Structures are given as C-alpha cells and as structure tokens.
Amino acid sequence: MSHKRSGLLSGLVVGLLAALVCAAGLGAAVLFQGSMPDAVMEFGGGLPISLALSLLIAVLVALAIGAVRPHSLVLLPVAALYAGGAVLAGQVTGSSVLIGTALRSPGGRAPGGMDDINLPNFNAGLPDALSLYRAPLAESWAAWLCIAVAAVAAFALVNLRVVRVRRARGAQAAAPEAEETQEPEYRAPFEPAQQPSPKPAADLFTPRKSTGD
C-alpha cells in the first residue's frame, strides 16, 4: 500500500536527476566564471561563492529527495553522495573544458561560447583538472571543503525530512491502535444510554407546586 512505501526507489531516482542537473549547472558556472564581476570572484579568493554554490546544490538535492516523503534511512548517505558527487563532477567538468580550451587554442584563450564546449577540449583538460584532487590536502583543501560542505548539508537536510516523515507515520499508525484498545464504558443492563439531565436545585424565589391539599 502507498502509506507503507519507504520512498527509497523514488528518492534514488529524483535525487540522481537533481544531482545531474546541479553538476551541469556548476560546470557551466566554472566554465564561464570569467564573465562574472571581478569583485565577486576576487572576494575571499572565490571561496565564499564556491561554498554558496555547494550549499545550493545540497538544498536542491535534499528538496528533490524530500519531495517523495522518504521513510528509508538509506537515503541519508545517498543524499550526501549525490550532493558531494555533483560538486565534484561540476568542478571537474567545468575545469576540464576551461583548461582544454586554453591548451588547444592558439592564444591560450578562455572559452568564449558554446562552440568551445566539446569532447576534445574536455579530454585535453581532464588530466590537469583531476590533478588538483591528487594534490596534497594543503593545496586542494578548498576543493575538498566544497565537496564536504555539500555532502554534510544534504545529509542533515534529508535526515530532518526523514525524521519528520517517520514521526508522522508513527503517529498515524498509533491512533487506530489507541482507539481499538480503549475499553467501552460499563453500563448496567437497564441503564439508559444517556443520563437524565439533573434537575435544578430549589430556589427561594421559585414557586412550589401545589400538593392538592
């Protein structure tokens, strides 16, 4: 029945789709970061905007998974994997095309349009893009920090959603059981179902009925 479904399969599918869309969006942001205002990219060395995009990806993945009212705890690490993987895939994809375009262009220019987004540019820049993640942590900590932030945020958000759904379903399941276990009120064989309304107390100002004497 629908109320017993854990939402695992639906959560896996919609979460994956959301992660793929987020990875494509982040890759485009990395690829065309040169068109963004210099004040934004130079603020904090570009780390604040990278962290903001990571949090945005975590929220989008968590909202997609939470929309199916998940009940399964398996989706918690899956959400972290999806969000962190989306950040990693977006960074690698955008950086690969960016580096590959510079390597294969005569003047080492940056990508100038959609024509530069192709497989040869991606393959040419992929080794250099991946080398960042093989570098020591002291050099690549910013990239790994963005991945970790996205994973932890997605895990926490989906956890909140799963806990709320489990509590709601537990309350719904406990309500019928409480009604069934409630003992019926005891009533004598000839006792009426509804007790007669009590007569009002005597009042000094209320005239008494005549006794007929």
Tab-separated table of C-alpha atoms in Angstrom:
chain	number	residue	atom	x	y	z
A	1	MET	CA	0.000	0.000	0.000
A	2	SER	CA	1.142	3.554	-0.634
A	3	HIS	CA	1.337	4.506	3.048
A	4	LYS	CA	3.878	1.718	3.674
A	5	ARG	CA	6.271	2.681	0.897
A	6	SER	CA	9.682	3.819	2.090
A	7	GLY	CA	10.281	6.193	-0.812
A	8	LEU	CA	13.687	4.594	-1.414
A	9	LEU	CA	13.378	3.970	-5.148
A	10	SER	CA	11.700	7.305	-5.856
A	11	GLY	CA	14.275	9.111	-3.740
A	12	LEU	CA	17.147	7.453	-5.583
A	13	VAL	CA	15.761	8.432	-8.977
A	14	VAL	CA	14.785	12.032	-8.279
A	15	GLY	CA	17.937	12.598	-6.250
A	16	LEU	CA	20.110	11.382	-9.095
A	17	LEU	CA	18.309	13.591	-11.600
A	18	ALA	CA	18.713	16.603	-9.323
A	19	ALA	CA	22.411	15.820	-8.845
A	20	LEU	CA	22.983	15.613	-12.604
A	21	VAL	CA	21.252	18.939	-13.184
A	22	CYS	CA	23.238	20.560	-10.375
A	23	ALA	CA	26.511	19.153	-11.729
A	24	ALA	CA	25.754	20.604	-15.158
A	25	GLY	CA	24.901	23.967	-13.637
A	26	LEU	CA	28.063	24.080	-11.551
A	27	GLY	CA	30.150	23.067	-14.546
A	28	ALA	CA	28.669	25.945	-16.539
A	29	ALA	CA	29.391	28.331	-13.657
A	30	VAL	CA	33.031	27.212	-13.519
A	31	LEU	CA	33.348	27.393	-17.280
A	32	PHE	CA	32.016	30.924	-17.608
A	33	GLN	CA	33.323	32.322	-14.345
A	34	GLY	CA	35.306	34.876	-16.346
A	35	SER	CA	32.093	36.673	-17.281
A	36	MET	CA	31.173	37.242	-13.639
A	37	PRO	CA	32.068	40.526	-11.890
A	38	ASP	CA	35.642	40.657	-10.653
A	39	ALA	CA	34.509	41.822	-7.225
A	40	VAL	CA	32.504	38.616	-6.775
A	41	MET	CA	35.261	36.255	-7.908
A	42	GLU	CA	38.042	38.040	-6.016
A	43	PHE	CA	36.138	38.234	-2.732
A	44	GLY	CA	37.739	35.734	-0.363
A	45	GLY	CA	39.652	34.179	-3.227
A	46	GLY	CA	36.401	32.890	-4.741
A	47	LEU	CA	35.818	30.542	-1.793
A	48	PRO	CA	32.593	32.148	-0.485
A	49	ILE	CA	30.794	31.851	-3.819
A	50	SER	CA	32.044	28.268	-4.202
A	51	LEU	CA	30.673	27.378	-0.773
A	52	ALA	CA	27.391	29.122	-1.576
A	53	LEU	CA	27.029	27.060	-4.747
A	54	SER	CA	27.807	23.893	-2.787
A	55	LEU	CA	25.095	24.716	-0.264
A	56	LEU	CA	22.672	25.456	-3.082
A	57	ILE	CA	23.381	22.061	-4.618
A	58	ALA	CA	22.830	20.367	-1.252
A	59	VAL	CA	19.490	22.133	-0.801
A	60	LEU	CA	18.288	21.232	-4.296
A	61	VAL	CA	19.242	17.568	-3.898
A	62	ALA	CA	17.647	17.402	-0.449
A	63	LEU	CA	14.448	19.057	-1.660
A	64	ALA	CA	14.204	16.629	-4.566
A	65	ILE	CA	14.608	13.615	-2.288
A	66	GLY	CA	12.346	15.059	0.392
A	67	ALA	CA	9.552	15.706	-2.082
A	68	VAL	CA	8.771	11.977	-2.253
A	69	ARG	CA	8.231	11.809	1.540
A	70	PRO	CA	11.153	9.449	2.176
A	71	HIS	CA	10.939	6.942	5.004
A	72	SER	CA	14.149	4.996	4.412
A	73	LEU	CA	17.346	5.846	6.304
A	74	VAL	CA	19.359	4.558	3.341
A	75	LEU	CA	18.673	7.850	1.586
A	76	LEU	CA	20.771	9.784	4.114
A	77	PRO	CA	24.198	8.622	2.874
A	78	VAL	CA	22.842	8.545	-0.675
A	79	ALA	CA	21.928	12.234	-0.428
A	80	ALA	CA	25.433	13.029	0.822
A	81	LEU	CA	26.931	11.033	-2.037
A	82	TYR	CA	24.725	12.721	-4.624
A	83	ALA	CA	25.444	16.249	-3.406
A	84	GLY	CA	29.185	15.717	-2.971
A	85	GLY	CA	29.396	13.915	-6.301
A	86	ALA	CA	27.536	16.724	-8.038
A	87	VAL	CA	30.042	19.273	-6.725
A	88	LEU	CA	32.978	17.082	-7.760
A	89	ALA	CA	31.543	16.379	-11.222
A	90	GLY	CA	30.726	20.033	-11.798
A	91	GLN	CA	34.175	21.191	-10.766
A	92	VAL	CA	35.966	18.596	-12.885
A	93	THR	CA	33.766	19.081	-15.944
A	94	GLY	CA	33.960	22.860	-15.958
A	95	SER	CA	37.668	22.947	-15.191
A	96	SER	CA	38.448	20.331	-17.853
A	97	VAL	CA	36.760	22.286	-20.627
A	98	LEU	CA	38.256	25.530	-19.354
A	99	ILE	CA	41.795	24.155	-19.310
A	100	GLY	CA	41.363	22.194	-22.527
A	101	THR	CA	40.176	25.250	-24.412
A	102	ALA	CA	43.205	27.225	-23.243
A	103	LEU	CA	45.578	24.394	-24.219
A	104	ARG	CA	44.115	23.800	-27.675
A	105	SER	CA	43.634	27.458	-28.614
A	106	PRO	CA	46.485	29.297	-30.336
A	107	GLY	CA	46.473	32.211	-27.910
A	108	GLY	CA	45.515	30.205	-24.868
A	109	ARG	CA	42.191	31.985	-24.691
A	110	ALA	CA	39.371	31.167	-22.308
A	111	PRO	CA	36.085	29.687	-23.596
A	112	GLY	CA	34.133	32.287	-25.493
A	113	GLY	CA	30.949	30.425	-26.399
A	114	MET	CA	29.087	27.153	-26.602
A	115	ASP	CA	31.299	26.023	-29.507
A	116	ASP	CA	34.196	25.569	-27.091
A	117	ILE	CA	32.245	23.016	-25.067
A	118	ASN	CA	33.197	19.810	-26.841
A	119	LEU	CA	34.733	16.451	-26.119
A	120	PRO	CA	38.285	17.226	-27.431
A	121	ASN	CA	38.577	20.214	-25.089
A	122	PHE	CA	37.266	18.124	-22.217
A	123	ASN	CA	39.727	15.299	-22.851
A	124	ALA	CA	42.629	17.717	-23.208
A	125	GLY	CA	41.986	19.403	-19.867
A	126	LEU	CA	40.807	16.401	-17.842
A	127	PRO	CA	44.264	15.292	-16.587
A	128	ASP	CA	45.069	18.752	-15.242
A	129	ALA	CA	41.618	19.078	-13.681
A	130	LEU	CA	41.956	15.762	-11.889
A	131	SER	CA	45.484	16.560	-10.716
A	132	LEU	CA	44.019	19.091	-8.296
A	133	TYR	CA	42.325	16.327	-6.303
A	134	ARG	CA	45.501	14.239	-6.261
A	135	ALA	CA	47.470	17.134	-4.817
A	136	PRO	CA	48.234	17.300	-1.084
A	137	LEU	CA	45.404	18.481	1.121
A	138	ALA	CA	47.274	21.680	1.887
A	139	GLU	CA	46.895	22.638	-1.772
A	140	SER	CA	43.469	21.190	-2.576
A	141	TRP	CA	41.663	21.832	0.720
A	142	ALA	CA	39.290	24.401	-0.815
A	143	ALA	CA	38.001	21.964	-3.439
A	144	TRP	CA	37.527	19.190	-0.887
A	145	LEU	CA	35.887	21.639	1.525
A	146	CYS	CA	33.190	22.455	-1.027
A	147	ILE	CA	32.509	18.752	-1.538
A	148	ALA	CA	32.347	18.105	2.202
A	149	VAL	CA	30.006	21.046	2.823
A	150	ALA	CA	27.591	19.853	0.147
A	151	ALA	CA	27.630	16.269	1.445
A	152	VAL	CA	27.118	17.187	5.107
A	153	ALA	CA	24.385	19.718	4.351
A	154	ALA	CA	22.462	17.269	2.154
A	155	PHE	CA	22.784	14.535	4.796
A	156	ALA	CA	21.461	16.836	7.525
A	157	LEU	CA	18.554	18.186	5.477
A	158	VAL	CA	17.366	14.761	4.323
A	159	ASN	CA	17.767	13.456	7.862
A	160	LEU	CA	15.392	16.144	9.146
A	161	ARG	CA	12.878	15.249	6.456
A	162	VAL	CA	13.068	11.505	7.126
A	163	VAL	CA	12.677	12.002	10.876
A	164	ARG	CA	9.580	14.148	10.379
A	165	VAL	CA	8.014	11.636	7.987
A	166	ARG	CA	8.736	8.707	10.313
A	167	ARG	CA	7.212	10.550	13.265
A	168	ALA	CA	4.112	11.469	11.285
A	169	ARG	CA	3.614	7.906	10.088
A	170	GLY	CA	4.195	6.583	13.598
A	171	ALA	CA	1.527	8.901	14.971
A	172	GLN	CA	-0.917	7.830	12.248
A	173	ALA	CA	-0.272	4.156	12.982
A	174	ALA	CA	-0.659	4.631	16.736
A	175	ALA	CA	-4.005	6.446	16.507
A	176	PRO	CA	-6.144	3.438	15.339
A	177	GLU	CA	-4.471	1.151	17.872
A	178	ALA	CA	-5.319	3.542	20.672
A	179	GLU	CA	-8.971	3.568	19.594
A	180	GLU	CA	-9.120	-0.240	19.450
A	181	THR	CA	-7.568	-0.721	22.890
A	182	GLN	CA	-9.888	1.792	24.547
A	183	GLU	CA	-12.330	-0.136	26.830
A	184	PRO	CA	-16.066	0.575	26.327
A	185	GLU	CA	-17.848	2.353	29.147
A	186	TYR	CA	-19.652	-0.074	31.521
A	187	ARG	CA	-23.420	0.311	31.674
A	188	ALA	CA	-25.955	-1.600	33.771
A	189	PRO	CA	-28.494	-3.747	31.833
A	190	PHE	CA	-31.353	-1.275	32.217
A	191	GLU	CA	-29.305	1.878	32.457
A	192	PRO	CA	-30.208	4.377	29.724
A	193	ALA	CA	-27.524	5.295	27.214
A	194	GLN	CA	-27.829	8.936	28.155
A	195	GLN	CA	-28.095	10.004	31.748
A	196	PRO	CA	-31.117	12.195	32.536
A	197	SER	CA	-30.258	15.809	32.963
A	198	PRO	CA	-30.096	16.788	36.635
A	199	LYS	CA	-32.949	18.845	37.973
A	200	PRO	CA	-32.089	22.360	39.006
A	201	ALA	CA	-31.718	22.948	42.711
A	202	ALA	CA	-34.557	24.535	44.598
A	203	ASP	CA	-34.583	28.291	44.661
A	204	LEU	CA	-36.201	30.506	47.286
A	205	PHE	CA	-37.818	32.573	44.548
A	206	THR	CA	-39.218	29.587	42.593
A	207	PRO	CA	-42.913	28.908	43.415
A	208	ARG	CA	-43.549	25.402	44.689
A	209	LYS	CA	-46.069	23.111	43.025
A	210	SER	CA	-49.399	22.703	44.717
A	211	THR	CA	-49.880	19.355	46.522
A	212	GLY	CA	-53.690	19.427	46.107
A	213	ASP	CA	-54.490	19.703	49.846
